[in-house]
PDB file of C-alpha atoms and ligand atoms in Angstrom:
ATOM      1  CA  MET A   1       0.120  -0.306   0.037  1.00 77.00           C
ATOM      2  CA  LYS A   2       1.418   3.386  -1.193  1.00 88.00           C
ATOM      3  CA  CYS A   3       0.737   6.421   1.422  1.00 95.00           C
ATOM      4  CA  SER A   4       2.309   9.665   1.657  1.00 92.00           C
ATOM      5  CA  SER A   5       0.888  11.592   4.784  1.00 94.00           C
ATOM      6  CA  ARG A   6       3.638  12.841   6.829  1.00 95.00           C
ATOM      7  CA  GLY A   7       1.294  11.556   9.957  1.00 98.00           C
ATOM      8  CA  LYS A   8      -0.134   8.191  10.396  1.00 98.00           C
ATOM      9  CA  VAL A   9      -3.335   6.647  11.967  1.00 98.00           C
ATOM     10  CA  TYR A  10      -3.604   3.598  14.538  1.00 98.00           C
ATOM     11  CA  ILE A  11      -6.548   2.072  14.322  1.00 98.00           C
ATOM     12  CA  VAL A  12      -6.155   0.521  17.786  1.00 98.00           C
ATOM     13  CA  GLY A  13      -8.458  -2.160  19.809  1.00 98.00           C
ATOM     14  CA  ALA A  14      -8.800  -1.070  23.514  1.00 98.00           C
ATOM     15  CA  GLY A  15     -10.548  -4.243  24.645  1.00 98.00           C
ATOM     16  CA  PRO A  16     -13.510  -4.559  25.992  1.00 98.00           C
ATOM     17  CA  GLY A  17     -13.387  -2.706  29.651  1.00 97.00           C
ATOM     18  CA  ASP A  18     -10.983  -3.916  32.108  1.00 98.00           C
ATOM     19  CA  PRO A  19      -8.022  -1.403  30.963  1.00 97.00           C
ATOM     20  CA  GLU A  20      -5.834  -4.121  31.507  1.00 97.00           C
ATOM     21  CA  LEU A  21      -6.525  -6.082  28.496  1.00 98.00           C
ATOM     22  CA  ILE A  22      -5.300  -3.498  25.661  1.00 98.00           C
ATOM     23  CA  THR A  23      -2.256  -4.956  23.651  1.00 98.00           C
ATOM     24  CA  LEU A  24       1.391  -3.398  24.806  1.00 98.00           C
ATOM     25  CA  LYS A  25       1.581  -1.959  21.107  1.00 98.00           C
ATOM     26  CA  GLY A  26      -1.661  -0.239  22.335  1.00 98.00           C
ATOM     27  CA  LEU A  27      -0.743   1.360  24.982  1.00 98.00           C
ATOM     28  CA  LYS A  28       2.803   2.422  22.949  1.00 98.00           C
ATOM     29  CA  ALA A  29       0.252   3.939  20.491  1.00 98.00           C
ATOM     30  CA  ILE A  30      -1.812   5.618  23.276  1.00 98.00           C
ATOM     31  CA  ARG A  31       1.396   6.992  24.620  1.00 98.00           C
ATOM     32  CA  GLU A  32       2.668   8.318  22.109  1.00 98.00           C
ATOM     33  CA  ALA A  33       0.066   9.830  20.336  1.00 98.00           C
ATOM     34  CA  ASP A  34      -0.880  13.162  19.411  1.00 98.00           C
ATOM     35  CA  VAL A  35      -4.572  13.079  19.325  1.00 98.00           C
ATOM     36  CA  ILE A  36      -6.799  10.245  20.165  1.00 98.00           C
ATOM     37  CA  ILE A  37     -10.110   9.590  18.422  1.00 97.00           C
ATOM     38  CA  VAL A  38     -12.344   7.696  21.139  1.00 97.00           C
ATOM     39  CA  ASP A  39     -15.765   5.755  20.698  1.00 94.00           C
ATOM     40  CA  ARG A  40     -17.989   5.686  23.740  1.00 87.00           C
ATOM     41  CA  LEU A  41     -17.110   1.790  24.577  1.00 90.00           C
ATOM     42  CA  VAL A  42     -13.792   2.613  25.321  1.00 96.00           C
ATOM     43  CA  ASN A  43     -12.758   2.246  29.185  1.00 97.00           C
ATOM     44  CA  PRO A  44     -11.737   5.932  29.513  1.00 96.00           C
ATOM     45  CA  GLU A  45      -9.085   5.083  32.459  1.00 97.00           C
ATOM     46  CA  ILE A  46      -7.090   3.626  29.259  1.00 97.00           C
ATOM     47  CA  LEU A  47      -6.226   7.416  28.463  1.00 97.00           C
ATOM     48  CA  ARG A  48      -4.771   8.363  31.582  1.00 97.00           C
ATOM     49  CA  TYR A  49      -1.908   6.541  29.464  1.00 97.00           C
ATOM     50  CA  ARG A  50      -1.791   9.537  27.197  1.00 98.00           C
ATOM     51  CA  ARG A  51       1.020  12.325  27.446  1.00 97.00           C
ATOM     52  CA  ARG A  52       0.201  15.268  28.108  1.00 96.00           C
ATOM     53  CA  GLY A  53      -0.747  17.613  25.889  1.00 96.00           C
ATOM     54  CA  SER A  54      -2.510  15.035  23.482  1.00 98.00           C
ATOM     55  CA  GLU A  55      -5.811  16.160  22.350  1.00 97.00           C
ATOM     56  CA  ILE A  56      -9.060  13.309  23.050  1.00 97.00           C
ATOM     57  CA  ILE A  57     -11.789  13.665  20.616  1.00 96.00           C
ATOM     58  CA  TYR A  58     -14.637  11.685  21.607  1.00 94.00           C
ATOM     59  CA  VAL A  59     -17.029  10.440  18.849  1.00 92.00           C
ATOM     60  CA  GLY A  60     -18.808   7.624  20.391  1.00 82.00           C
ATOM     61  CA  LYS A  61     -23.077   7.034  19.802  1.00 71.00           C
ATOM     62  CA  ARG A  62     -25.308   5.607  22.271  1.00 66.00           C
ATOM     63  CA  PRO A  63     -27.450   2.813  20.982  1.00 61.00           C
ATOM     64  CA  GLY A  64     -30.358   4.439  18.913  1.00 63.00           C
ATOM     65  CA  ASP A  65     -28.647   7.923  18.347  1.00 66.00           C
ATOM     66  CA  LYS A  66     -26.829   8.455  15.397  1.00 64.00           C
ATOM     67  CA  GLY A  67     -23.345   9.626  16.550  1.00 67.00           C
ATOM     68  CA  LEU A  68     -20.995  11.288  14.899  1.00 80.00           C
ATOM     69  CA  SER A  69     -21.015  10.474  11.483  1.00 87.00           C
ATOM     70  CA  GLN A  70     -18.612   8.010   9.558  1.00 90.00           C
ATOM     71  CA  ASP A  71     -17.548  10.821   6.985  1.00 93.00           C
ATOM     72  CA  TYR A  72     -16.861  13.097   9.491  1.00 93.00           C
ATOM     73  CA  ILE A  73     -14.605  10.788  11.886  1.00 95.00           C
ATOM     74  CA  ASN A  74     -12.846   9.394   8.346  1.00 97.00           C
ATOM     75  CA  ARG A  75     -12.126  13.241   7.754  1.00 97.00           C
ATOM     76  CA  LEU A  76     -11.134  14.049  11.284  1.00 97.00           C
ATOM     77  CA  MET A  77      -8.363  11.250  11.041  1.00 98.00           C
ATOM     78  CA  GLU A  78      -7.382  12.257   7.544  1.00 98.00           C
ATOM     79  CA  GLU A  79      -7.013  16.053   8.310  1.00 97.00           C
ATOM     80  CA  TYR A  80      -4.784  15.192  11.872  1.00 98.00           C
ATOM     81  CA  ALA A  81      -2.322  13.084   9.745  1.00 98.00           C
ATOM     82  CA  LEU A  82      -2.189  15.050   7.232  1.00 97.00           C
ATOM     83  CA  LYS A  83      -0.979  17.990   9.778  1.00 97.00           C
ATOM     84  CA  GLY A  84       1.880  15.324  10.333  1.00 98.00           C
ATOM     85  CA  LEU A  85       0.362  14.393  13.349  1.00 98.00           C
ATOM     86  CA  LYS A  86       0.245  10.957  15.451  1.00 98.00           C
ATOM     87  CA  VAL A  87      -3.747   9.939  15.568  1.00 98.00           C
ATOM     88  CA  VAL A  88      -4.818   6.760  17.605  1.00 98.00           C
ATOM     89  CA  ARG A  89      -8.197   5.969  16.644  1.00 98.00           C
ATOM     90  CA  LEU A  90      -9.377   3.928  19.730  1.00 98.00           C
ATOM     91  CA  LYS A  91     -12.541   1.671  19.283  1.00 97.00           C
ATOM     92  CA  GLY A  92     -13.920  -1.002  22.194  1.00 97.00           C
ATOM     93  CA  GLY A  93     -12.588  -4.738  21.968  1.00 98.00           C
ATOM     94  CA  ASP A  94     -10.986  -5.354  18.723  1.00 98.00           C
ATOM     95  CA  PRO A  95     -11.215  -2.460  16.039  1.00 98.00           C
ATOM     96  CA  ILE A  96     -12.471  -4.178  13.141  1.00 97.00           C
ATOM     97  CA  VAL A  97     -15.107  -6.609  14.330  1.00 96.00           C
ATOM     98  CA  PHE A  98     -18.267  -5.192  14.237  1.00 94.00           C
ATOM     99  CA  GLY A  99     -16.315  -2.174  14.936  1.00 93.00           C
ATOM    100  CA  ARG A 100     -16.023  -0.175  11.593  1.00 93.00           C
ATOM    101  CA  GLY A 101     -12.040  -0.837  11.252  1.00 96.00           C
ATOM    102  CA  GLY A 102     -12.518  -2.052   7.706  1.00 96.00           C
ATOM    103  CA  GLU A 103     -14.320   1.213   6.242  1.00 96.00           C
ATOM    104  CA  GLU A 104     -11.394   3.283   7.814  1.00 97.00           C
ATOM    105  CA  MET A 105      -8.988   1.872   6.657  1.00 98.00           C
ATOM    106  CA  GLU A 106     -10.423   1.702   3.107  1.00 97.00           C
ATOM    107  CA  TYR A 107     -11.112   5.701   3.220  1.00 97.00           C
ATOM    108  CA  LEU A 108      -7.579   6.276   4.588  1.00 98.00           C
ATOM    109  CA  SER A 109      -6.018   3.650   2.301  1.00 98.00           C
ATOM    110  CA  SER A 110      -8.287   5.835  -0.783  1.00 97.00           C
ATOM    111  CA  ARG A 111      -6.757   9.239   0.654  1.00 97.00           C
ATOM    112  CA  GLY A 112      -2.997   7.812   0.699  1.00 97.00           C
ATOM    113  CA  VAL A 113      -3.020   8.279   4.605  1.00 98.00           C
ATOM    114  CA  CYS A 114      -0.680   5.691   6.207  1.00 98.00           C
ATOM    115  CA  PHE A 115      -1.908   3.559   8.980  1.00 98.00           C
ATOM    116  CA  GLU A 116      -1.287   1.029  11.307  1.00 98.00           C
ATOM    117  CA  VAL A 117      -3.757  -1.728  12.596  1.00 98.00           C
ATOM    118  CA  VAL A 118      -3.172  -2.904  16.401  1.00 98.00           C
ATOM    119  CA  PRO A 119      -5.876  -5.765  16.935  1.00 98.00           C
ATOM    120  CA  GLY A 120      -7.853  -6.057  20.023  1.00 98.00           C
ATOM    121  CA  VAL A 121      -9.266  -8.165  22.523  1.00 98.00           C
ATOM    122  CA  SER A 122     -12.685  -8.824  21.249  1.00 98.00           C
ATOM    123  CA  SER A 123     -16.010  -8.718  23.658  1.00 98.00           C
ATOM    124  CA  ILE A 124     -17.052 -11.736  21.515  1.00 98.00           C
ATOM    125  CA  TYR A 125     -14.849 -14.579  23.837  1.00 98.00           C
ATOM    126  CA  SER A 126     -13.289 -11.911  26.364  1.00 98.00           C
ATOM    127  CA  VAL A 127     -16.455 -11.128  27.739  1.00 98.00           C
ATOM    128  CA  PRO A 128     -17.929 -14.622  28.049  1.00 98.00           C
ATOM    129  CA  ILE A 129     -14.795 -15.932  29.849  1.00 98.00           C
ATOM    130  CA  TYR A 130     -14.977 -13.143  32.568  1.00 98.00           C
ATOM    131  CA  ALA A 131     -18.314 -14.970  32.919  1.00 98.00           C
ATOM    132  CA  GLY A 132     -16.551 -18.088  33.318  1.00 98.00           C
ATOM    133  CA  VAL A 133     -17.924 -19.568  29.439  1.00 98.00           C
ATOM    134  CA  PRO A 134     -15.335 -20.630  26.938  1.00 98.00           C
ATOM    135  CA  VAL A 135     -16.557 -20.779  23.840  1.00 98.00           C
ATOM    136  CA  THR A 136     -15.296 -23.009  22.466  1.00 98.00           C
ATOM    137  CA  HIS A 137     -15.031 -26.338  24.550  1.00 97.00           C
ATOM    138  CA  ARG A 138     -13.516 -30.027  23.307  1.00 97.00           C
ATOM    139  CA  ARG A 139     -16.718 -31.698  25.005  1.00 96.00           C
ATOM    140  CA  TYR A 140     -19.313 -29.698  24.370  1.00 96.00           C
ATOM    141  CA  SER A 141     -18.758 -27.039  21.054  1.00 97.00           C
ATOM    142  CA  SER A 142     -16.243 -26.724  18.139  1.00 96.00           C
ATOM    143  CA  SER A 143     -18.130 -24.054  16.265  1.00 97.00           C
ATOM    144  CA  LEU A 144     -18.976 -20.955  16.781  1.00 97.00           C
ATOM    145  CA  LEU A 145     -21.285 -18.054  15.038  1.00 96.00           C
ATOM    146  CA  VAL A 146     -21.422 -14.383  16.275  1.00 96.00           C
ATOM    147  CA  VAL A 147     -23.913 -12.269  15.321  1.00 94.00           C
ATOM    148  CA  PRO A 148     -24.947  -8.380  15.368  1.00 93.00           C
ATOM    149  CA  GLY A 149     -28.342  -8.725  17.133  1.00 91.00           C
ATOM    150  CA  MET A 150     -29.215  -5.014  16.447  1.00 80.00           C
ATOM    151  CA  GLU A 151     -29.222  -6.012  12.282  1.00 72.00           C
ATOM    152  CA  ALA A 152     -31.973  -8.861  13.114  1.00 64.00           C
ATOM    153  CA  LEU A 153     -34.284  -5.750  13.218  1.00 65.00           C
ATOM    154  CA  ASP A 154     -33.709  -4.178  10.469  1.00 67.00           C
ATOM    155  CA  LYS A 155     -35.351  -5.887   7.513  1.00 64.00           C
ATOM    156  CA  GLU A 156     -33.417  -4.049   5.210  1.00 66.00           C
ATOM    157  CA  VAL A 157     -29.607  -4.958   6.154  1.00 62.00           C
ATOM    158  CA  ARG A 158     -30.887  -8.200   7.940  1.00 64.00           C
ATOM    159  CA  ARG A 159     -28.158 -11.000   6.022  1.00 68.00           C
ATOM    160  CA  VAL A 160     -27.842 -13.600   9.014  1.00 70.00           C
ATOM    161  CA  ARG A 161     -30.614 -16.425   8.483  1.00 85.00           C
ATOM    162  CA  LEU A 162     -30.520 -17.516  12.009  1.00 90.00           C
ATOM    163  CA  LYS A 163     -33.681 -19.629  11.721  1.00 91.00           C
ATOM    164  CA  GLU A 164     -31.899 -21.873   8.986  1.00 91.00           C
ATOM    165  CA  ILE A 165     -28.388 -22.133  10.628  1.00 91.00           C
ATOM    166  CA  GLY A 166     -28.728 -21.234  14.145  1.00 92.00           C
ATOM    167  CA  GLY A 167     -29.669 -25.115  14.960  1.00 93.00           C
ATOM    168  CA  LYS A 168     -26.183 -26.054  12.795  1.00 95.00           C
ATOM    169  CA  VAL A 169     -23.766 -24.373  15.549  1.00 97.00           C
ATOM    170  CA  ASP A 170     -22.641 -25.249  19.240  1.00 98.00           C
ATOM    171  CA  THR A 171     -22.380 -21.891  20.337  1.00 98.00           C
ATOM    172  CA  ILE A 172     -23.807 -18.206  19.456  1.00 98.00           C
ATOM    173  CA  VAL A 173     -22.426 -15.220  20.586  1.00 98.00           C
ATOM    174  CA  VAL A 174     -25.012 -12.405  19.980  1.00 97.00           C
ATOM    175  CA  LEU A 175     -23.157  -8.556  20.102  1.00 97.00           C
ATOM    176  CA  MET A 176     -25.564  -5.400  20.182  1.00 96.00           C
ATOM    177  CA  GLY A 177     -28.314  -8.160  21.228  1.00 96.00           C
ATOM    178  CA  VAL A 178     -30.038  -6.395  24.124  1.00 97.00           C
ATOM    179  CA  GLY A 179     -32.992  -4.575  22.037  1.00 95.00           C
ATOM    180  CA  SER A 180     -33.573  -7.816  19.861  1.00 94.00           C
ATOM    181  CA  ALA A 181     -33.332 -10.727  21.922  1.00 96.00           C
ATOM    182  CA  GLY A 182     -36.787 -11.480  22.047  1.00 96.00           C
ATOM    183  CA  TYR A 183     -36.631 -11.801  18.269  1.00 94.00           C
ATOM    184  CA  ILE A 184     -33.590 -13.909  17.696  1.00 95.00           C
ATOM    185  CA  ALA A 185     -35.009 -16.683  20.272  1.00 97.00           C
ATOM    186  CA  ARG A 186     -38.033 -16.435  18.618  1.00 96.00           C
ATOM    187  CA  GLU A 187     -36.321 -17.483  15.368  1.00 94.00           C
ATOM    188  CA  LEU A 188     -33.798 -20.028  16.818  1.00 96.00           C
ATOM    189  CA  ILE A 189     -36.595 -21.832  18.031  1.00 97.00           C
ATOM    190  CA  GLU A 190     -38.693 -21.601  15.291  1.00 95.00           C
ATOM    191  CA  GLY A 191     -35.395 -22.970  13.509  1.00 95.00           C
ATOM    192  CA  GLY A 192     -35.760 -26.058  16.132  1.00 96.00           C
ATOM    193  CA  VAL A 193     -33.167 -25.117  18.535  1.00 97.00           C
ATOM    194  CA  ASP A 194     -34.391 -26.387  22.153  1.00 98.00           C
ATOM    195  CA  PRO A 195     -36.493 -23.666  23.939  1.00 98.00           C
ATOM    196  CA  ARG A 196     -34.274 -24.997  27.530  1.00 98.00           C
ATOM    197  CA  LYS A 197     -30.776 -24.492  25.471  1.00 98.00           C
ATOM    198  CA  PRO A 198     -29.134 -22.231  28.539  1.00 98.00           C
ATOM    199  CA  VAL A 199     -28.098 -18.921  27.703  1.00 98.00           C
ATOM    200  CA  ALA A 200     -25.881 -16.503  29.466  1.00 98.00           C
ATOM    201  CA  ILE A 201     -26.442 -12.449  29.492  1.00 98.00           C
ATOM    202  CA  ILE A 202     -23.387 -10.653  30.571  1.00 98.00           C
ATOM    203  CA  GLU A 203     -23.908  -7.043  31.554  1.00 98.00           C
ATOM    204  CA  ARG A 204     -20.537  -4.562  31.277  1.00 98.00           C
ATOM    205  CA  GLY A 205     -18.232  -7.745  30.984  1.00 98.00           C
ATOM    206  CA  SER A 206     -14.841  -7.304  32.868  1.00 98.00           C
ATOM    207  CA  TYR A 207     -15.863  -4.219  34.402  1.00 98.00           C
ATOM    208  CA  SER A 208     -15.746  -4.184  38.528  1.00 97.00           C
ATOM    209  CA  ASP A 209     -19.959  -3.886  37.837  1.00 97.00           C
ATOM    210  CA  GLN A 210     -20.398  -7.122  35.490  1.00 98.00           C
ATOM    211  CA  ARG A 211     -23.703  -8.861  35.939  1.00 98.00           C
ATOM    212  CA  THR A 212     -23.867 -12.243  34.669  1.00 98.00           C
ATOM    213  CA  ILE A 213     -27.153 -13.736  34.161  1.00 98.00           C
ATOM    214  CA  LEU A 214     -27.979 -17.299  33.568  1.00 98.00           C
ATOM    215  CA  THR A 215     -31.146 -18.238  31.779  1.00 98.00           C
ATOM    216  CA  THR A 216     -32.514 -20.305  28.670  1.00 98.00           C
ATOM    217  CA  LEU A 217     -33.705 -19.699  25.286  1.00 98.00           C
ATOM    218  CA  GLU A 218     -37.288 -19.167  25.932  1.00 98.00           C
ATOM    219  CA  CYS A 219     -36.533 -16.798  29.048  1.00 98.00           C
ATOM    220  CA  LEU A 220     -33.986 -14.768  27.584  1.00 98.00           C
ATOM    221  CA  GLN A 221     -36.699 -11.756  26.945  1.00 98.00           C
ATOM    222  CA  SER A 222     -38.161 -11.811  30.590  1.00 98.00           C
ATOM    223  CA  SER A 223     -34.925 -12.542  32.077  1.00 98.00           C
ATOM    224  CA  ILE A 224     -33.878  -9.380  30.616  1.00 98.00           C
ATOM    225  CA  ASP A 225     -37.157  -7.388  31.555  1.00 98.00           C
ATOM    226  CA  ARG A 226     -36.670  -8.252  34.831  1.00 97.00           C
ATOM    227  CA  LEU A 227     -33.654  -7.280  35.426  1.00 98.00           C
ATOM    228  CA  GLY A 228     -33.564  -4.418  33.409  1.00 98.00           C
ATOM    229  CA  VAL A 229     -30.537  -5.739  31.058  1.00 98.00           C
ATOM    230  CA  SER A 230     -28.959  -2.510  29.375  1.00 97.00           C
ATOM    231  CA  PRO A 231     -26.024  -2.536  26.855  1.00 96.00           C
ATOM    232  CA  PRO A 232     -23.202  -3.173  26.684  1.00 97.00           C
ATOM    233  CA  ALA A 233     -24.648  -6.730  26.746  1.00 98.00           C
ATOM    234  CA  VAL A 234     -22.799 -10.035  25.577  1.00 98.00           C
ATOM    235  CA  ILE A 235     -25.397 -12.840  24.985  1.00 98.00           C
ATOM    236  CA  VAL A 236     -24.022 -16.577  24.425  1.00 98.00           C
ATOM    237  CA  ILE A 237     -26.526 -19.412  23.717  1.00 98.00           C
ATOM    238  CA  GLY A 238     -25.122 -22.836  24.192  1.00 98.00           C
ATOM    239  CA  ASP A 239     -24.409 -25.550  26.345  1.00 98.00           C
ATOM    240  CA  VAL A 240     -20.954 -24.264  27.437  1.00 98.00           C
ATOM    241  CA  VAL A 241     -23.188 -21.668  29.443  1.00 98.00           C
ATOM    242  CA  ARG A 242     -23.891 -24.438  31.815  1.00 98.00           C
ATOM    243  CA  LEU A 243     -20.223 -24.393  32.587  1.00 98.00           C
ATOM    244  CA  SER A 244     -20.373 -21.180  34.282  1.00 98.00           C
ATOM    245  CA  ARG A 245     -21.725 -22.595  37.260  1.00 97.00           C
ATOM    246  CA  ARG A 246     -18.183 -23.889  37.832  1.00 97.00           C
ATOM    247  CA  LEU A 247     -16.031 -22.021  36.653  1.00 98.00           C
ATOM    248  CA  MET A 248     -17.126 -18.482  37.294  1.00 97.00           C
ATOM    249  CA  TRP A 249     -13.647 -16.659  38.350  1.00 97.00           C
ATOM    250  CA  PHE A 250     -14.990 -12.960  38.096  1.00 97.00           C
ATOM    251  CA  GLY A 251     -17.590 -10.426  39.415  1.00 90.00           C
ATOM    252  CA  SER A 252     -19.968 -11.218  42.058  1.00 90.00           C
ATOM    253  CA  SER A 253     -23.316 -10.385  40.546  1.00 96.00           C
ATOM    254  CA  ILE A 254     -24.650 -13.745  39.521  1.00 96.00           C
ATOM    255  CA  TYR A 255     -27.986 -14.183  38.641  1.00 97.00           C
ATOM    256  CA  ASP A 256     -29.057 -18.112  37.895  1.00 97.00           C
ATOM    257  CA  LEU A 257     -32.011 -18.343  36.413  1.00 97.00           C
ATOM    258  CA  LEU A 258     -31.491 -21.439  34.756  1.00 96.00           C
ATOM    259  CA  ASP A 259     -33.462 -23.734  36.432  1.00 95.00           C
ATOM    260  CA  GLU A 260     -36.278 -21.291  36.930  1.00 92.00           C
ATOM    261  CA  GLY A 261     -39.412 -21.205  34.541  1.00 89.00           C
ATOM    262  CA  CYS A 262     -39.693 -17.496  32.996  1.00 90.00           C
TER     263      CYS A 262
HETATM  264  N1  SAH B 301     -15.579  -4.088  17.803  1.00 76.59           N
HETATM  265  C1  SAH B 301     -16.429  -4.629  19.629  1.00 76.59           C
HETATM  266  C2  SAH B 301     -17.313  -4.846  19.220  1.00 76.59           C
HETATM  267  C3  SAH B 301     -18.468  -3.407  18.638  1.00 76.59           C
HETATM  268  S1  SAH B 301     -20.117  -3.954  18.646  1.00 76.59           S
HETATM  269  C4  SAH B 301     -15.445  -5.840  19.983  1.00 76.59           C
HETATM  270  O1  SAH B 301     -14.612  -6.438  19.018  1.00 76.59           O
HETATM  271  O2  SAH B 301     -15.697  -6.446  21.180  1.00 76.59           O
HETATM  272  C5  SAH B 301     -20.549  -3.302  20.671  1.00 76.59           C
HETATM  273  C6  SAH B 301     -21.115  -4.445  21.387  1.00 76.59           C
HETATM  274  O3  SAH B 301     -20.218  -5.438  21.892  1.00 76.59           O
HETATM  275  C7  SAH B 301     -22.027  -4.399  22.492  1.00 76.59           C
HETATM  276  O4  SAH B 301     -23.435  -3.995  22.321  1.00 76.59           O
HETATM  277  C8  SAH B 301     -21.685  -5.413  23.362  1.00 76.59           C
HETATM  278  O5  SAH B 301     -22.568  -6.001  22.649  1.00 76.59           O
HETATM  279  C9  SAH B 301     -20.360  -5.775  22.733  1.00 76.59           C
HETATM  280  N2  SAH B 301     -19.374  -5.508  24.099  1.00 76.59           N
HETATM  281  C10 SAH B 301     -18.483  -4.528  23.793  1.00 76.59           C
HETATM  282  N3  SAH B 301     -17.951  -4.216  25.204  1.00 76.59           N
HETATM  283  C11 SAH B 301     -18.413  -5.152  26.040  1.00 76.59           C
HETATM  284  C12 SAH B 301     -18.612  -5.547  27.590  1.00 76.59           C
HETATM  285  N4  SAH B 301     -17.464  -4.909  28.278  1.00 76.59           N
HETATM  286  N5  SAH B 301     -19.885  -6.056  28.185  1.00 76.59           N
HETATM  287  C13 SAH B 301     -20.324  -6.707  27.477  1.00 76.59           C
HETATM  288  N6  SAH B 301     -20.791  -6.206  26.020  1.00 76.59           N
HETATM  289  C14 SAH B 301     -19.544  -5.614  25.469  1.00 76.59           C
END
């Protein structure tokens, strides 16, 4: 890839929440950055490591609102890099997975702006393991499907055929799924998945106030309503969830509703 900017953009994954889950390379980028463009899901504690005088720009959006447009963010990164600055584009988890990192790379590349990518620890597997749920396990799960829950609500962009494929994998991880959990559960059950299939909902995974709820597919929506779960949360569906009872090692807010009805 050819690039000609004097400055450079580092697209960095900050990890899911626990600030120590950032990579050494990500930390180094933050320490050296002139400008840090931050998403909402990033734990602000990580910014403590930035050098004095660096600028922080928040561009995060909350569920439901649009936030600053992707165009605006793209231009911001470009502008600072053309000025010769070191720009860190800091995103929650891994910067690519459901994080638009790929689009930002395309934009920078098309404008001849130099960039590097620092992958991050994704919430896909790290949040479940902070609740004692290994997403793969030789005895219980050798396949993993990851879906964006929000997309399920938008008929125009709905691409994941949950009804057809949901029953063919051992573990399903849903990101951004709090608002669409009921729909997802119905699709899976209609597609043949056992309504009693164990489900874990992990809210604010790896933060000190993490909450873990163990429930079943048929009770997913009512458990969310009952406990007032709000984003960010990861939903894991599959037999591996049962392991949480034995393997839970982090956090103290655990609601085990697995053997209760809805
Ligand atoms: N790029 C991110 C995902 C962005 S999509 C990554 O690799 O992790 C945002 C979704 O990630 C949230 O809606 C939620 O489902 C999940 N998520 C991110 N951080 C989380 C956390 N600390 N606890 C629970 N879920 C989290």
